Coordinates of N, CA and C in Angstrom, one line a residue:
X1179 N -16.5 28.5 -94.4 CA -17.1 29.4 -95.4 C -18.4 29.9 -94.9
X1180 N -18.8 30.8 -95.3 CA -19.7 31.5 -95.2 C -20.5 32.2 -95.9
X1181 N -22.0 32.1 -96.3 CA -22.8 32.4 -97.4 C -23.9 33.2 -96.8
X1182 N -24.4 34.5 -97.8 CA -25.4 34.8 -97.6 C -26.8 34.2 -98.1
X1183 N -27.9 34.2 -96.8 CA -28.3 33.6 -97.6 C -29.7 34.4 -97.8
X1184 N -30.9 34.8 -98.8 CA -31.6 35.5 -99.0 C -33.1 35.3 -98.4
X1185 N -33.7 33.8 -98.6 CA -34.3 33.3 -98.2 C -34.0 31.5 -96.8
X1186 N -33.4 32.3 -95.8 CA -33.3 31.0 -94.9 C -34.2 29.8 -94.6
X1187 N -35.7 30.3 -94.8 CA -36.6 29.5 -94.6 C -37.0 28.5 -95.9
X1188 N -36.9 28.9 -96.5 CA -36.9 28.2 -97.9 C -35.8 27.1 -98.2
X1189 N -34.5 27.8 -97.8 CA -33.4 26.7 -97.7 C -33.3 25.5 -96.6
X1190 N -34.2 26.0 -95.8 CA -34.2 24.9 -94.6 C -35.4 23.7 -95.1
X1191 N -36.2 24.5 -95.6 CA -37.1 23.4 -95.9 C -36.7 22.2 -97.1
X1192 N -36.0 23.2 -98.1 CA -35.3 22.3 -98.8 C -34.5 21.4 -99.0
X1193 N -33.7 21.5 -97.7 CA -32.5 20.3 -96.6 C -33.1 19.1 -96.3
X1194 N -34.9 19.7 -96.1 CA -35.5 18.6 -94.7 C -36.0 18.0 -96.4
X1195 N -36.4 18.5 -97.0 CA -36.8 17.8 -98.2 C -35.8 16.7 -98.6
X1196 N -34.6 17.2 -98.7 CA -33.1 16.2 -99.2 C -32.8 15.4 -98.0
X1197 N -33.7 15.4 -97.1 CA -32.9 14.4 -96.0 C -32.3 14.7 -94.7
X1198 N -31.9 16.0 -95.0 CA -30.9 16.4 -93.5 C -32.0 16.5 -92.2
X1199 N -31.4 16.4 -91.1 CA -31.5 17.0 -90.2 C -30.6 17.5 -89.3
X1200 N -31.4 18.4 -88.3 CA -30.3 19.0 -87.8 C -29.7 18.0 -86.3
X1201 N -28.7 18.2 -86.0 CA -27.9 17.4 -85.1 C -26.9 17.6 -84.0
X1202 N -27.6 19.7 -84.2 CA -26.7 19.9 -83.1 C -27.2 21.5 -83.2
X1203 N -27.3 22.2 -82.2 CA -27.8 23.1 -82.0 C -26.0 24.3 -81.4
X1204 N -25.9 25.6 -81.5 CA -24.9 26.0 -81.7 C -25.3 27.7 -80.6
X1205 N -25.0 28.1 -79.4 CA -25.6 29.4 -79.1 C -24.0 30.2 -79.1
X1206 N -24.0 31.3 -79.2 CA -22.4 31.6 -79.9 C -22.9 33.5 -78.9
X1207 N -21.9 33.6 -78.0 CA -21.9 35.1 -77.2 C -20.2 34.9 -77.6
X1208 N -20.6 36.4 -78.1 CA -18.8 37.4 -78.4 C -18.9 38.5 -77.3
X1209 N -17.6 38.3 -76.6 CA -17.2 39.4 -75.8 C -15.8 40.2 -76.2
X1210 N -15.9 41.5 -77.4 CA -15.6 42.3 -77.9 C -13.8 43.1 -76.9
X1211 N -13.0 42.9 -77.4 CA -11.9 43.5 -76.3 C -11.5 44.8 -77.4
X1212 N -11.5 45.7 -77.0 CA -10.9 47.0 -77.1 C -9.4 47.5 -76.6
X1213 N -8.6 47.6 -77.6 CA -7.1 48.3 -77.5 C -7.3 48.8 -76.2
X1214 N -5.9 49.0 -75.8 CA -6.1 50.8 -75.1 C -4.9 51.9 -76.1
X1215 N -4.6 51.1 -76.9 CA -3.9 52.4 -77.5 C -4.0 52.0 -79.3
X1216 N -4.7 51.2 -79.6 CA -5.6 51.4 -81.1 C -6.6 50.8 -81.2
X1217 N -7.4 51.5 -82.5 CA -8.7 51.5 -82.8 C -8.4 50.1 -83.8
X1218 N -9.5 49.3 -83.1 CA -9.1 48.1 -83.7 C -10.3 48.3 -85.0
X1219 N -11.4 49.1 -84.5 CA -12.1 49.4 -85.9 C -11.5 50.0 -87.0
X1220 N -10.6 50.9 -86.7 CA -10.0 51.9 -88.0 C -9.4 50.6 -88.1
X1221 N -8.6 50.1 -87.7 CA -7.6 49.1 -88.4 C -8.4 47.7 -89.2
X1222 N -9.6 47.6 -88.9 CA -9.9 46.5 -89.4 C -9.6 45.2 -88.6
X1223 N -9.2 45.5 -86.9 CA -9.3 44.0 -86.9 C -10.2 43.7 -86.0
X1224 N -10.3 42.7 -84.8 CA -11.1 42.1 -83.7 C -10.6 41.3 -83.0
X1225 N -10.4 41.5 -81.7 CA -9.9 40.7 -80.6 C -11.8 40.8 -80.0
X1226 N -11.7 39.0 -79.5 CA -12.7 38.7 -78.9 C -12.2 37.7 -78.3
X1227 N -13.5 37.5 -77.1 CA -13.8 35.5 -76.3 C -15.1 35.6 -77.0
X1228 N -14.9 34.0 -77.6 CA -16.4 33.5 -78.1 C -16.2 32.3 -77.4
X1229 N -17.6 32.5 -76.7 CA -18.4 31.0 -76.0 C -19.5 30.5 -77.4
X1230 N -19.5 29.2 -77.4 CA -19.8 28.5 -77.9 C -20.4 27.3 -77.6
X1231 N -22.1 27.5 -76.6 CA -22.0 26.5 -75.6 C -21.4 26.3 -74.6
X1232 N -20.4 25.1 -73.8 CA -19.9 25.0 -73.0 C -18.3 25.6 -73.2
X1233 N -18.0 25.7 -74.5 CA -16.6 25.8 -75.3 C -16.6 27.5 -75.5
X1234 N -15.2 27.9 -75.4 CA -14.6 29.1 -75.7 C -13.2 29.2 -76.1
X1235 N -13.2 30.6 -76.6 CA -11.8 30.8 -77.4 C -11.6 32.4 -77.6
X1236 N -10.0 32.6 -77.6 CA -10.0 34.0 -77.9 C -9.9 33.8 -79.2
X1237 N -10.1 34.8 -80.0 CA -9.8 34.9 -81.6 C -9.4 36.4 -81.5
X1238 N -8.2 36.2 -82.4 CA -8.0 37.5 -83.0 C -7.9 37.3 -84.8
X1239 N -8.8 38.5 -85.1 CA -9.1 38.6 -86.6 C -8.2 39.6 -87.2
X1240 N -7.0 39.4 -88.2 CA -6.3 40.6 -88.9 C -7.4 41.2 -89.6
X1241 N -6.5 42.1 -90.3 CA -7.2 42.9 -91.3 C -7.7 42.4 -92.6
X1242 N -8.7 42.8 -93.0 CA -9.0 42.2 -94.6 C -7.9 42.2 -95.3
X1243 N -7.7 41.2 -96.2 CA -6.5 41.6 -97.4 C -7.1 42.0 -98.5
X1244 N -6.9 43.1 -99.2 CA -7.9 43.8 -100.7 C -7.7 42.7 -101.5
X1245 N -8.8 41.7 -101.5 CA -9.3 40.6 -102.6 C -10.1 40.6 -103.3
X1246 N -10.8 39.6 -104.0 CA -12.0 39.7 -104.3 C -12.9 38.8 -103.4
X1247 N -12.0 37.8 -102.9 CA -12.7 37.4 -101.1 C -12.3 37.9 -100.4
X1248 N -13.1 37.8 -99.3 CA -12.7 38.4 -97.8 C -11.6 37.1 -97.3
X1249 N -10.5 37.6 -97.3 CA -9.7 36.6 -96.5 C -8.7 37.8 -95.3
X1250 N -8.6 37.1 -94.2 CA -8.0 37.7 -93.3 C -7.5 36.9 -92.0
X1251 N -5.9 37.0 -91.7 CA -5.8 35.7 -90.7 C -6.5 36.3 -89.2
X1252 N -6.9 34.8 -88.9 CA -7.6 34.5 -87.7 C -6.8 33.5 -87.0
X1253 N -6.4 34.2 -85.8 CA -6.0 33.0 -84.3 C -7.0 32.6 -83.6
X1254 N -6.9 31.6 -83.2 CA -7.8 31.1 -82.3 C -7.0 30.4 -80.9
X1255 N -7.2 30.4 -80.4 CA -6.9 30.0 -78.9 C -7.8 29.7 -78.3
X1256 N -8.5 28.2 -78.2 CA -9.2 27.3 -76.9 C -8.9 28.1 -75.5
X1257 N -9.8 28.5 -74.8 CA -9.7 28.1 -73.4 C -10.8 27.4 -72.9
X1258 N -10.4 26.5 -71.6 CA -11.4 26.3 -70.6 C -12.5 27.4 -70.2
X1259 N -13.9 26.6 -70.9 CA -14.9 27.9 -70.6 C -14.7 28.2 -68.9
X1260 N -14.2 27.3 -68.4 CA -14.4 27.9 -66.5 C -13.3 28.8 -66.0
X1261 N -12.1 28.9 -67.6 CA -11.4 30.0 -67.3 C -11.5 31.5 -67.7
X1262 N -12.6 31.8 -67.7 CA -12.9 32.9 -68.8 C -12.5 34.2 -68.2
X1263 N -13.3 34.0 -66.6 CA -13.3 35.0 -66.1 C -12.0 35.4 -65.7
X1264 N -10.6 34.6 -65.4 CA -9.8 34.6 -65.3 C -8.7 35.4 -66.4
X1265 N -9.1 34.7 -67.5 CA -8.6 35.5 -68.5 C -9.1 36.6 -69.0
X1266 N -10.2 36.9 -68.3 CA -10.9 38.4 -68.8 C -10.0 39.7 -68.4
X1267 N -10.1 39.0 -66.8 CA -9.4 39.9 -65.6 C -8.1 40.2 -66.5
X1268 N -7.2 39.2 -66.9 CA -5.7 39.4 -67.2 C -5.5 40.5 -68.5
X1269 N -6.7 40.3 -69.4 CA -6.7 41.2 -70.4 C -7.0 42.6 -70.1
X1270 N -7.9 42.9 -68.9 CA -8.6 44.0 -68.7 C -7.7 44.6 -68.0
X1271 N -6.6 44.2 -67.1 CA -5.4 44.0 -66.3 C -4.2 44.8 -67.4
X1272 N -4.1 44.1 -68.3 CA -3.0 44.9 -69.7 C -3.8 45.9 -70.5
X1273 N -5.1 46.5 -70.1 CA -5.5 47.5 -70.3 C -6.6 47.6 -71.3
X1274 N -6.9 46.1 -71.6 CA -8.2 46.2 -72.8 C -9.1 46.4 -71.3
X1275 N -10.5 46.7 -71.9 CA -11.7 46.7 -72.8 C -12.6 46.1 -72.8
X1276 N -14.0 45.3 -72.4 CA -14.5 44.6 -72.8 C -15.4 46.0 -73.1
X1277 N -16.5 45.5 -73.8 CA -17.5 45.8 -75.4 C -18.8 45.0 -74.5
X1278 N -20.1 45.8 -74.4 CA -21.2 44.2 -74.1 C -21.0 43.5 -74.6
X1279 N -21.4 41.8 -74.4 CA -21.3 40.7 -74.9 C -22.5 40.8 -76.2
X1280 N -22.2 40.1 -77.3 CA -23.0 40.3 -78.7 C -23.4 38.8 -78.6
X1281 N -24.9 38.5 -78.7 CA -25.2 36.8 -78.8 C -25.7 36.6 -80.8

């Protein structure tokens, strides 16, 4: 899940107030793959690699479904972060795309 939130600073203080802390730190780069024969923006969807620290995965995101949440299926697929570049080549090979990387 996922919430906006208005004031983040405020809510963080109010965690440390209730006890939490934090226990793990998270740095997250998307590398964006582009069709070669659709706009994955008109359509609504997203093919990416997200690193995740040492950890990566392709994700592909369908289309929104008209709700009153945002629900939309998502794949995920683990790879070996030391295979990335490998798998970049294979995609760029069937004709995607990479996008600069988004941190």
């Amino acid at each position: 899940m996922k919430f906006h939130v208005d004031k983040p600073d405020r809510l963080e203080n109010r965690l440390i107030e209730l006890g939490f802390q934090q226990t793990a730190s998270e740095q997250h780069q998307d590398t964006y793959l582009r069709h070669p024969c659709r706009d994955f923006k008109s359509t609504d969807e997203a093919f990416r690699i997200r690193r995740i620290n040492q950890a990566a995965c392709f994700t592909y995101k369908g289309p929104r479904q008209s709700t009153a949440v945002k629900i939309r299926e998502e794949i995920e697929l683990p790879i070996d972060a030391a295979q990335i570049v490998p798998w970049q080549t294979l995609v760029e090979r069937l004709g995607f795309t990479t996008l600069p990387p988004v941190s």
